Amino acid sequence: MRRVPLAESLRIIGRGSLNWLRERPIVVSFEVTDSCTCYCKHCDHGGPKDDAGNLKPGDYRRYMEALHPCVVQISGGEPLMRDDVVEIVRNIKGGDGLPYTILVSNWSLMTEQRYLELHHAGVDQFSVSLDFPDSRHDEFRVHPGLYEHLRQVVPRCAAHGYDDIVLNSCITSENVNEIDAMACKAREWGVNICYSAYSARRTGCRDYFLNTPEQLATLNRGLDCVESRRDSTRWIVNSATTLEATRRYFENGGTPGCKAGLRFLVVTAGGALQPCSMQFQRYALGDQPRMIEEFTRHNTCDQCYVSIRSYLDKNFPRLLWENVSGFFSFKTP
Ligand SMILES: C[S@@+](CC[C@H](N)C(=O)[O-])C[C@H]1O[C@@H](n2cnc3c(N)ncnc32)[C@H](O)[C@@H]1O
Ligand code: SF4
Ligand code: SF4
């Protein structure tokens, strides 16, 4: 995975430290639409929604000025359904290269040309959801032909050499056998891989959680395999401690200590602040301090370990060490 240049790393550390102290979010996830091209079995989005009240590209500038995050996720729904997504990126991205910007997408609407436009507009990382290393992906996402489309478009985009594409594989009971095969797929397509963990909170369905000792043993075998393949190129994007915490999350049925609303938050398609994508208390843009008081200080929810949490539940020195010194330009000695 491409390392961020030193000067930009320093700016990210500077802004991150300030936000940490001032209780402003490190990561903001903009859900730019509720609509989607898929109907995934593990998700509460799916299909078309009313997009009339969506923020316009220019509105995102106001949110950036108020929240000042150092990392932004552009997500949804399916963000590529917005024809103006490139313009949204331009409005989010400041002149100094910040924030580090991640587009989280299923890539059903991605083309090589769009990838290049988004790259030049300032997307630093393309997170491509992949649940299976073959056409079972189509069944799980209820989108015929999606896997074949990815098989063609991902390697073509990767061939440009920017090293900014990451397969994002959400581990469920359905695909827990495929952990290493998914890593092989990333290598085959010339891209990186990141694992996240299923949460039953989105849909209320516990069937896709890892509920049996056999499933937990399969998880551990798969992650052992992945760990043995880790090298200094960071093609396995999760840190070792995050993968370790993912094992504990499934084993214990949750992970306490969530900082939703404080260290990270979601901006809905219509512009409300929410603690996370699975907690629906809504606040106005200026009301983050109230969200921290009313929600974060009393939050006992432990029901997910998605990537936004895995970055940010750590204490600040560890966060810097893992997500900055490893990921950005500071090499560990
Ligand atoms: C909600 S989607 C939005 C972006 C885009 N539509 C996509 O699928 O990448 C973002 C990520 O959440 C993951 N996701 C969906 N439902 C989930 C669940 N119940 N638990 C954990 N992750 C989930 C998806 O697999 C995807 O990687
Ligand atoms: S996971 Fe992404 S692609 Fe699937 S339904 Fe949810 S928002 Fe859509
Ligand atoms: S653990 Fe935190 S981020 Fe996850 S669903 Fe609960 S409140 Fe949201």
XYZ file of N, CA and C in Angstrom, residues 21-243:
669
model
N -6.932 16.509 21.024
C -6.989 17.347 22.238
C -8.275 18.162 22.310
N -8.741 18.659 21.159
C -9.924 19.531 21.155
C -11.233 18.762 21.076
N -11.156 17.434 21.098
C -12.343 16.578 20.992
C -13.110 16.849 19.708
N -12.346 16.940 18.614
C -12.961 16.977 17.289
C -12.646 15.635 16.616
N -13.472 15.220 15.625
C -13.264 13.872 15.072
C -11.969 13.743 14.273
N -11.333 12.571 14.380
C -10.165 12.263 13.547
C -10.662 11.815 12.163
N -11.705 10.989 12.177
C -12.266 10.465 10.922
C -13.725 10.872 10.805
N -14.104 11.366 9.628
C -15.521 11.618 9.326
C -15.897 10.770 8.125
N -17.016 10.073 8.249
C -17.526 9.283 7.130
C -18.717 10.019 6.530
N -18.571 10.473 5.286
C -19.677 11.122 4.592
C -20.462 10.050 3.829
N -21.703 9.830 4.222
C -22.566 8.914 3.456
C -23.266 9.773 2.410
N -22.753 9.784 1.186
C -23.179 10.792 0.209
C -24.496 10.445 -0.481
N -24.961 9.224 -0.305
C -26.298 8.830 -0.770
C -26.754 7.624 0.045
N -28.070 7.454 0.183
C -28.597 6.232 0.822
C -28.913 5.166 -0.220
N -28.919 5.554 -1.482
C -29.266 4.609 -2.550
C -28.112 3.644 -2.809
N -28.459 2.496 -3.376
C -27.416 1.511 -3.660
C -27.758 0.697 -4.890
N -26.699 0.152 -5.514
C -26.871 -0.705 -6.695
C -27.038 -2.168 -6.290
N -26.768 -2.475 -5.029
C -26.831 -3.863 -4.552
C -27.922 -4.013 -3.492
N -28.128 -5.255 -3.084
C -29.048 -5.574 -1.977
C -28.348 -6.612 -1.089
N -27.198 -6.251 -0.541
C -26.360 -7.238 0.155
C -27.100 -7.876 1.334
N -26.786 -9.151 1.549
C -27.488 -9.894 2.607
C -27.163 -9.367 3.998
N -25.974 -8.734 4.157
C -25.547 -8.339 5.500
C -25.840 -6.881 5.807
N -26.545 -6.158 4.906
C -26.629 -4.699 5.017
C -28.068 -4.207 5.037
N -28.271 -3.050 5.665
C -29.616 -2.466 5.752
C -29.877 -1.455 4.642
N -28.853 -1.136 3.829
C -29.117 -0.305 2.652
C -29.632 -1.242 1.558
N -29.631 -0.816 0.354
C -30.048 -1.695 -0.741
C -31.115 -1.031 -1.586
N -30.816 -0.912 -2.897
C -31.790 -0.374 -3.835
C -31.902 1.139 -3.784
N -32.786 1.683 -4.618
C -32.943 3.142 -4.691
C -33.650 3.716 -3.480
N -33.273 4.932 -3.114
C -33.916 5.667 -2.007
C -34.207 7.090 -2.504
N -34.913 7.852 -1.699
C -35.195 9.241 -2.063
C -33.928 10.083 -1.857
N -33.373 10.572 -2.949
C -32.116 11.333 -2.870
C -32.340 12.837 -2.964
N -33.599 13.264 -2.888
C -33.915 14.695 -3.118
C -33.222 15.605 -2.102
N -33.055 15.131 -0.858
C -32.507 16.006 0.187
C -31.004 15.880 0.361
N -30.319 15.219 -0.567
C -28.864 15.034 -0.409
C -28.106 16.362 -0.406
N -27.029 16.416 0.370
C -26.131 17.575 0.314
C -25.604 17.731 -1.113
N -25.331 18.972 -1.480
C -24.717 19.266 -2.792
C -23.198 19.285 -2.605
N -22.434 19.100 -3.692
C -20.969 19.072 -3.549
C -20.419 20.248 -2.745
N -20.905 21.476 -3.036
C -20.387 22.667 -2.344
C -20.642 22.643 -0.844
N -21.703 21.936 -0.394
C -22.022 21.881 1.040
C -20.903 21.207 1.845
N -20.179 20.280 1.192
C -19.174 19.514 1.944
C -18.038 20.398 2.462
N -17.817 21.515 1.762
C -16.778 22.445 2.202
C -17.087 22.957 3.619
N -18.370 23.286 3.839
C -18.812 23.802 5.142
C -18.576 22.752 6.242
N -18.859 21.499 5.929
C -18.654 20.434 6.928
C -17.176 20.249 7.227
N -16.349 20.383 6.181
C -14.908 20.237 6.388
C -14.375 21.368 7.260
N -14.872 22.583 7.006
C -14.390 23.725 7.806
C -14.795 23.575 9.275
N -15.979 23.049 9.513
C -16.459 22.927 10.890
C -15.812 21.731 11.612
N -15.635 20.613 10.924
C -15.206 19.383 11.613
C -13.698 19.148 11.492
N -13.122 19.553 10.363
C -11.667 19.541 10.203
C -11.025 18.165 10.429
N -11.605 17.092 9.930
C -11.008 15.765 10.169
C -9.711 15.588 9.385
N -8.846 14.659 9.825
C -7.654 14.408 9.007
C -7.859 13.215 8.073
N -8.869 12.401 8.338
C -9.209 11.307 7.423
C -10.697 11.391 7.111
N -11.045 11.238 5.833
C -12.451 11.231 5.419
C -12.739 9.952 4.651
N -13.872 9.339 4.979
C -14.379 8.250 4.147
C -15.559 8.798 3.354
N -15.598 8.509 2.058
C -16.770 8.842 1.243
C -17.469 7.519 0.986
N -18.693 7.411 1.528
C -19.348 6.107 1.542
C -20.831 6.281 1.231
N -21.641 5.296 1.601
C -23.073 5.397 1.340
C -23.805 4.326 2.116
N -24.815 3.774 1.501
C -25.182 3.643 0.097
C -23.959 3.455 -0.812
N -24.231 3.614 -2.082
C -23.159 3.448 -3.056
C -22.740 4.810 -3.600
N -21.563 5.303 -3.183
C -21.167 6.668 -3.537
C -21.024 6.909 -5.037
N -20.687 5.844 -5.802
C -20.510 6.060 -7.244
C -21.846 6.287 -7.955
N -22.963 6.118 -7.237
C -24.260 6.460 -7.850
C -24.396 7.968 -8.000
N -23.565 8.733 -7.287
C -23.606 10.193 -7.444
C -22.759 10.574 -8.652
N -23.407 11.162 -9.658
C -22.669 11.591 -10.853
C -21.662 12.679 -10.519
N -21.916 13.384 -9.392
C -21.043 14.499 -9.025
C -20.022 14.104 -7.947
N -19.708 12.801 -7.859
C -18.819 12.364 -6.772
C -17.418 12.975 -6.906
N -16.957 13.213 -8.134
C -15.633 13.830 -8.319
C -15.644 15.246 -7.743
N -16.747 15.946 -7.988
C -16.880 17.308 -7.455
C -16.950 17.287 -5.924
N -17.598 16.280 -5.374
C -17.638 16.142 -3.903
C -16.210 15.996 -3.375
N -15.420 15.132 -4.019
C -14.028 14.930 -3.572
C -13.275 16.250 -3.623
N -13.447 17.004 -4.698
C -12.716 18.290 -4.826
C -13.091 19.249 -3.713
N -14.346 19.206 -3.274
C -14.791 20.104 -2.208
C -14.313 19.651 -0.838
N -14.071 18.370 -0.700
C -13.594 17.835 0.585
C -12.102 18.070 0.737
N -11.404 17.899 -0.378
C -9.943 17.945 -0.342
C -9.431 19.381 -0.270
N -8.568 19.652 0.713
C -7.977 20.993 0.814
C -6.736 21.099 -0.056
N -6.204 22.303 -0.183
C -5.035 22.524 -1.019
C -3.778 21.852 -0.482
N -3.760 21.538 0.846
C -2.554 20.975 1.450
C -2.518 19.444 1.383
N -3.405 18.845 0.567
C -3.408 17.377 0.441
C -4.259 16.691 1.483
N -4.683 17.429 2.509
C -5.538 16.835 3.550
C -6.998 17.069 3.198
N -7.894 16.260 3.690
C -7.691 15.073 4.489
C -7.286 13.873 3.620
N -6.700 12.861 4.286
C -6.485 11.580 3.627
C -7.886 11.037 3.298
N -8.140 10.785 2.005
C -9.519 10.537 1.558
C -9.683 9.116 1.017
N -10.652 8.400 1.589
C -10.885 7.001 1.225
C -12.275 6.876 0.599
N -12.355 6.356 -0.612
C -13.659 6.110 -1.240
C -14.052 4.654 -0.968
N -15.155 4.461 -0.231
C -15.609 3.105 0.128
C -16.769 2.757 -0.790
N -16.566 1.758 -1.656
C -17.539 1.525 -2.732
C -17.588 0.050 -3.102
N -18.712 -0.343 -3.725
C -18.777 -1.724 -4.241
C -18.228 -1.826 -5.672
N -17.904 -0.723 -6.274
C -17.277 -0.620 -7.604
C -18.147 -1.138 -8.755
N -19.450 -1.352 -8.502
C -20.301 -1.819 -9.611
C -20.334 -0.783 -10.739
N -20.149 0.499 -10.393
C -20.215 1.568 -11.404
C -18.832 2.147 -11.702
N -17.777 1.438 -11.309
C -16.429 1.973 -11.540
C -15.970 1.641 -12.955
N -15.331 2.634 -13.579
C -14.654 2.419 -14.859
C -13.219 2.912 -14.680
N -12.365 2.544 -15.631
C -10.972 2.983 -15.543
C -10.902 4.520 -15.590
N -11.725 5.129 -16.449
C -11.684 6.588 -16.580
C -12.130 7.268 -15.280
N -13.177 6.711 -14.667
C -13.680 7.308 -13.421
C -12.646 7.157 -12.299
N -11.994 6.010 -12.292
C -10.944 5.778 -11.291
C -9.860 6.860 -11.417
N -9.438 7.128 -12.652
C -8.375 8.124 -12.856
C -8.856 9.520 -12.459
N -10.108 9.846 -12.812
C -10.652 11.166 -12.430
C -10.660 11.318 -10.914
N -11.100 10.267 -10.226
C -11.185 10.326 -8.763
C -9.791 10.397 -8.143
N -8.876 9.646 -8.717
C -7.487 9.691 -8.240
C -6.936 11.116 -8.367
N -7.144 11.729 -9.527
C -6.593 13.075 -9.739
C -7.341 14.124 -8.915
N -8.602 13.851 -8.584
C -9.358 14.795 -7.737
C -8.883 14.736 -6.288
N -8.219 13.635 -5.900
C -7.664 13.592 -4.544
C -8.015 12.375 -3.710
N -8.638 11.348 -4.298
C -8.868 10.135 -3.507
C -7.520 9.456 -3.265
N -7.216 9.195 -1.995
C -5.933 8.579 -1.642
C -6.033 7.062 -1.600
N -7.222 6.577 -1.284
C -7.375 5.124 -1.140
C -8.752 4.698 -1.666
N -8.767 3.670 -2.492
C -10.014 3.112 -3.013
C -10.285 1.798 -2.284
N -11.336 1.783 -1.488
C -11.697 0.583 -0.750
C -12.808 -0.128 -1.528
N -12.505 -1.326 -2.036
C -13.432 -2.055 -2.909
C -13.988 -3.255 -2.148
N -15.270 -3.288 -1.930
C -15.840 -4.393 -1.166
C -15.795 -5.693 -1.966
N -15.287 -6.738 -1.329
C -15.292 -8.075 -1.957
C -15.574 -9.104 -0.865
N -16.651 -9.859 -1.038
C -17.044 -10.814 -0.008
C -16.644 -12.247 -0.350
N -16.452 -12.524 -1.649
C -16.043 -13.866 -2.083
C -15.067 -13.735 -3.250
N -14.134 -14.694 -3.389
C -13.151 -14.602 -4.469
C -13.670 -15.186 -5.792
N -14.981 -15.205 -5.974
C -15.584 -15.758 -7.188
C -17.039 -15.272 -7.274
N -17.815 -15.868 -8.159
C -19.149 -15.308 -8.438
C -20.148 -15.505 -7.292
N -19.745 -16.171 -6.205
C -20.621 -16.176 -5.026
C -20.810 -14.746 -4.506
N -19.860 -13.883 -4.865
C -19.982 -12.452 -4.518
C -21.297 -11.871 -5.084
N -21.636 -12.277 -6.315
C -22.866 -11.767 -6.963
C -24.103 -12.166 -6.161
N -24.099 -13.412 -5.677
C -25.268 -13.903 -4.918
C -25.391 -13.158 -3.598
N -24.240 -12.975 -2.920
C -24.284 -12.323 -1.609
C -24.707 -10.863 -1.750
N -24.291 -10.240 -2.842
C -24.599 -8.804 -3.051
C -25.861 -8.607 -3.892
N -26.446 -9.718 -4.370
C -27.639 -9.678 -5.226
C -27.401 -8.693 -6.380
N -26.310 -8.981 -7.106
C -25.932 -8.133 -8.241
C -25.247 -9.013 -9.286
N -26.033 -9.598 -10.217
C -25.438 -10.491 -11.218
C -24.345 -9.805 -12.024
N -23.230 -10.513 -12.203
C -22.147 -9.985 -13.044
C -21.155 -9.093 -12.311
N -21.399 -8.840 -11.026
C -20.513 -7.901 -10.303
C -19.088 -8.451 -10.192
N -18.963 -9.737 -9.853
C -17.613 -10.292 -9.685
C -16.832 -10.207 -11.002
N -17.477 -10.568 -12.108
C -16.802 -10.528 -13.412
C -16.362 -9.090 -13.741
N -17.217 -8.139 -13.411
C -16.866 -6.719 -13.628
C -15.616 -6.358 -12.811
N -15.602 -6.777 -11.530
C -14.436 -6.476 -10.681
C -13.187 -7.141 -11.224
N -13.343 -8.400 -11.677
C -12.194 -9.162 -12.185
C -11.536 -8.429 -13.367
N -12.361 -7.687 -14.114
C -11.799 -6.959 -15.247
C -11.282 -5.575 -14.843
N -12.090 -4.847 -14.081
C -11.760 -3.433 -13.870
C -10.682 -3.235 -12.788
N -10.666 -4.082 -11.753
C -9.683 -3.872 -10.667
C -8.242 -4.005 -11.185
N -7.891 -5.101 -11.876
C -6.499 -5.180 -12.357
C -6.149 -4.076 -13.350
N -7.126 -3.651 -14.176
C -6.839 -2.572 -15.144
C -6.493 -1.278 -14.418
N -7.236 -0.974 -13.359
C -6.953 0.247 -12.590
C -5.641 0.084 -11.831
N -5.418 -1.111 -11.275
C -4.186 -1.343 -10.507
C -2.951 -1.184 -11.386
N -3.105 -1.488 -12.664
C -1.948 -1.439 -13.577
C -1.403 -0.021 -13.729
N -2.171 0.999 -13.335
C -1.634 2.357 -13.395
C -0.534 2.580 -12.360
N -0.444 1.673 -11.388
C 0.705 1.697 -10.484
C 0.608 2.648 -9.303
N -0.580 3.178 -9.017
C -0.691 4.115 -7.882
C -0.718 3.390 -6.530
N -0.920 2.116 -6.549
C -0.933 1.295 -5.335
C -1.879 1.868 -4.272
N -3.092 2.190 -4.695
C -4.060 2.832 -3.800
C -5.379 2.057 -3.712
N -5.391 0.811 -4.207
C -6.637 0.035 -4.194
C -6.539 -1.055 -3.118
N -7.601 -1.151 -2.304
C -7.636 -2.123 -1.206
C -8.941 -2.914 -1.292
N -8.848 -4.230 -1.398
C -10.081 -5.028 -1.291
C -10.503 -5.013 0.165
N -11.782 -4.761 0.399
C -12.286 -4.709 1.767
C -13.236 -5.878 1.964
N -12.820 -6.831 2.768
C -13.585 -8.049 2.912
C -14.194 -8.133 4.309
N -15.505 -8.093 4.354
C -16.218 -8.157 5.631
C -16.418 -9.635 5.994
N -15.789 -10.077 7.073
C -15.836 -11.497 7.446
C -17.204 -11.840 8.043
N -17.848 -12.858 7.476
C -19.146 -13.358 7.957
C -19.062 -14.881 8.082
N -20.130 -15.487 8.610
C -20.153 -16.955 8.675
C -20.157 -17.572 7.277
N -20.601 -16.789 6.271
C -20.694 -17.319 4.905
C -19.325 -17.395 4.221
N -18.418 -16.455 4.562
C -17.150 -16.400 3.819
C -15.927 -16.650 4.705
N -16.148 -17.103 5.945
C -15.011 -17.253 6.861
C -13.988 -18.271 6.339
N -14.452 -19.181 5.467
C -13.534 -20.155 4.852
C -12.636 -19.540 3.795
N -12.942 -18.320 3.387
C -12.297 -17.735 2.199
C -11.262 -16.670 2.541
N -10.888 -16.577 3.824
C -10.015 -15.465 4.237
C -8.705 -15.465 3.449
N -8.057 -16.623 3.370
C -6.785 -16.657 2.658
C -7.000 -16.540 1.142
N -8.084 -17.150 0.646
C -8.370 -17.067 -0.805
C -8.594 -15.622 -1.231
N -9.151 -14.825 -0.334
C -9.379 -13.409 -0.646
C -8.035 -12.673 -0.739
N -7.113 -13.045 0.149
C -5.765 -12.443 0.087
C -5.096 -12.845 -1.232
N -5.274 -14.114 -1.646
C -4.699 -14.570 -2.927
C -5.276 -13.740 -4.071
N -6.568 -13.456 -3.983
C -7.227 -12.675 -5.052
C -6.604 -11.280 -5.126
N -6.351 -10.686 -3.958
C -5.733 -9.354 -3.947
C -4.373 -9.398 -4.653
N -3.582 -10.431 -4.338
C -2.266 -10.561 -4.986
C -2.418 -10.736 -6.499
N -3.382 -11.599 -6.871
C -3.604 -11.873 -8.307
C -3.958 -10.577 -9.054
N -4.767 -9.737 -8.428
C -5.224 -8.501 -9.086
C -4.260 -7.332 -8.872
N -3.195 -7.556 -8.111
C -2.187 -6.503 -7.915
C -2.626 -5.405 -6.963
N -3.461 -5.779 -5.973
C -3.959 -4.769 -5.022
C -3.744 -5.257 -3.579
N -4.209 -4.462 -2.625
C -4.016 -4.738 -1.192
C -5.288 -5.321 -0.604
N -5.216 -5.749 0.653
C -6.417 -6.318 1.287
C -6.571 -5.824 2.724
N -7.835 -5.640 3.105
C -8.170 -5.235 4.470
C -9.398 -6.058 4.898
N -9.387 -6.533 6.127
C -10.527 -7.322 6.621
C -11.331 -6.499 7.624
N -12.648 -6.648 7.558
C -13.479 -6.074 8.622
C -14.408 -7.177 9.121
N -15.209 -6.876 10.103
C -15.969 -7.924 10.788
C -17.464 -7.630 10.726
N -18.231 -8.664 10.469
C -19.694 -8.515 10.410
C -20.251 -8.037 11.752
N -21.210 -7.124 11.663
C -21.966 -6.707 12.841
C -23.435 -7.020 12.609
N -24.050 -7.631 13.603
C -25.482 -7.943 13.471
C -26.341 -6.713 13.710
N -25.700 -5.615 14.126
C -26.491 -4.441 14.489
C -27.220 -3.810 13.301
N -26.628 -3.923 12.107
C -27.253 -3.299 10.939
C -28.625 -3.882 10.628
N -28.702 -5.214 10.614
C -29.938 -5.869 10.144
C -30.643 -6.627 11.264
N -29.966 -6.821 12.386
C -30.528 -7.627 13.467
C -30.348 -9.131 13.235
N -29.727 -9.518 12.123
C -29.595 -10.946 11.790
C -28.282 -11.500 12.344
N -28.373 -12.489 13.246
C -27.158 -13.051 13.849
C -26.594 -14.218 13.043
N -27.298 -14.620 11.981
C -26.854 -15.796 11.218
C -25.479 -15.615 10.584
N -25.124 -14.366 10.253
C -23.843 -14.146 9.585
C -22.703 -13.883 10.563
N -23.015 -13.844 11.876
C -21.972 -13.726 12.891
C -21.282 -15.090 13.015
N -20.095 -15.138 13.627
C -19.431 -16.430 13.841
C -19.912 -16.962 15.185
N -20.771 -17.964 15.130
C -21.487 -18.394 16.335
C -21.008 -19.723 16.905
N -20.181 -20.478 16.173
C -19.806 -21.816 16.640
C -18.287 -21.913 16.830
N -17.832 -22.858 17.673
C -16.384 -23.059 17.842
C -15.707 -23.394 16.518
N -16.394 -24.119 15.645
C -15.803 -24.470 14.340
C -15.552 -23.202 13.516
N -16.526 -22.303 13.529
C -16.357 -21.061 12.753
C -15.206 -20.231 13.332
N -15.098 -20.202 14.666
C -14.010 -19.433 15.289
C -12.651 -20.059 14.955
N -12.618 -21.400 14.922
C -11.359 -22.075 14.578
C -10.994 -21.768 13.121
N -11.985 -21.731 12.243
C -11.730 -21.405 10.829
C -11.206 -19.979 10.706
N -11.819 -19.065 11.463
C -11.354 -17.676 11.472
C -9.881 -17.627 11.869
N -9.541 -18.307 12.958
C -8.166 -18.250 13.459
C -7.182 -18.853 12.463
N -7.576 -19.967 11.838
C -6.694 -20.563 10.815
C -6.488 -19.586 9.655
N -7.577 -18.967 9.198
C -7.494 -18.028 8.069
C -6.601 -16.840 8.407
N -6.799 -16.285 9.609
C -6.003 -15.106 9.976
C -4.545 -15.478 10.248
N -4.308 -16.712 10.765
C -2.913 -17.173 10.919
C -2.219 -17.183 9.563
N -2.934 -17.710 8.581
C -2.395 -17.782 7.210
C -2.033 -16.392 6.706
N -2.970 -15.461 6.892
C -2.756 -14.085 6.431
C -1.549 -13.478 7.147
N -1.481 -13.692 8.467
C -0.344 -13.134 9.239
C 0.986 -13.645 8.696
N 1.015 -14.919 8.295
C 2.278 -15.497 7.818
C 2.690 -14.890 6.474
N 1.765 -14.186 5.824
C 2.076 -13.587 4.519
C 2.384 -12.096 4.622
N 2.274 -11.544 5.820
C 2.502 -10.108 5.997
C 3.952 -9.758 5.645
N 4.139 -8.642 4.936
C 5.502 -8.173 4.680
C 5.548 -6.650 4.779
N 6.684 -6.062 4.475
C 6.853 -4.625 4.725
C 6.148 -3.749 3.689
N 5.551 -4.341 2.639
C 4.867 -3.512 1.627
C 3.487 -3.071 2.094
N 3.052 -3.572 3.237
C 1.733 -3.223 3.794
C 0.579 -3.599 2.893
N 0.748 -4.680 2.114
C -0.385 -5.098 1.258
C -1.500 -5.698 2.112
N -1.155 -6.190 3.323
C -2.193 -6.528 4.305
C -2.344 -5.272 5.161
N -3.431 -4.561 4.917
C -3.538 -3.193 5.429
C -3.847 -3.150 6.925
N -4.623 -4.118 7.441
C -4.892 -4.126 8.889
C -3.585 -4.332 9.639
N -3.453 -3.640 10.775
C -2.294 -3.928 11.615
C -2.502 -5.299 12.289
N -1.396 -5.875 12.775
C -1.490 -7.176 13.460
C -2.399 -7.056 14.688
N -2.334 -5.934 15.390
C -3.162 -5.791 16.599
C -4.652 -5.687 16.224
N -4.946 -5.096 15.080
C -6.348 -5.011 14.647
C -6.889 -6.403 14.305
N -6.076 -7.210 13.623
C -6.550 -8.564 13.307
C -6.710 -9.387 14.592
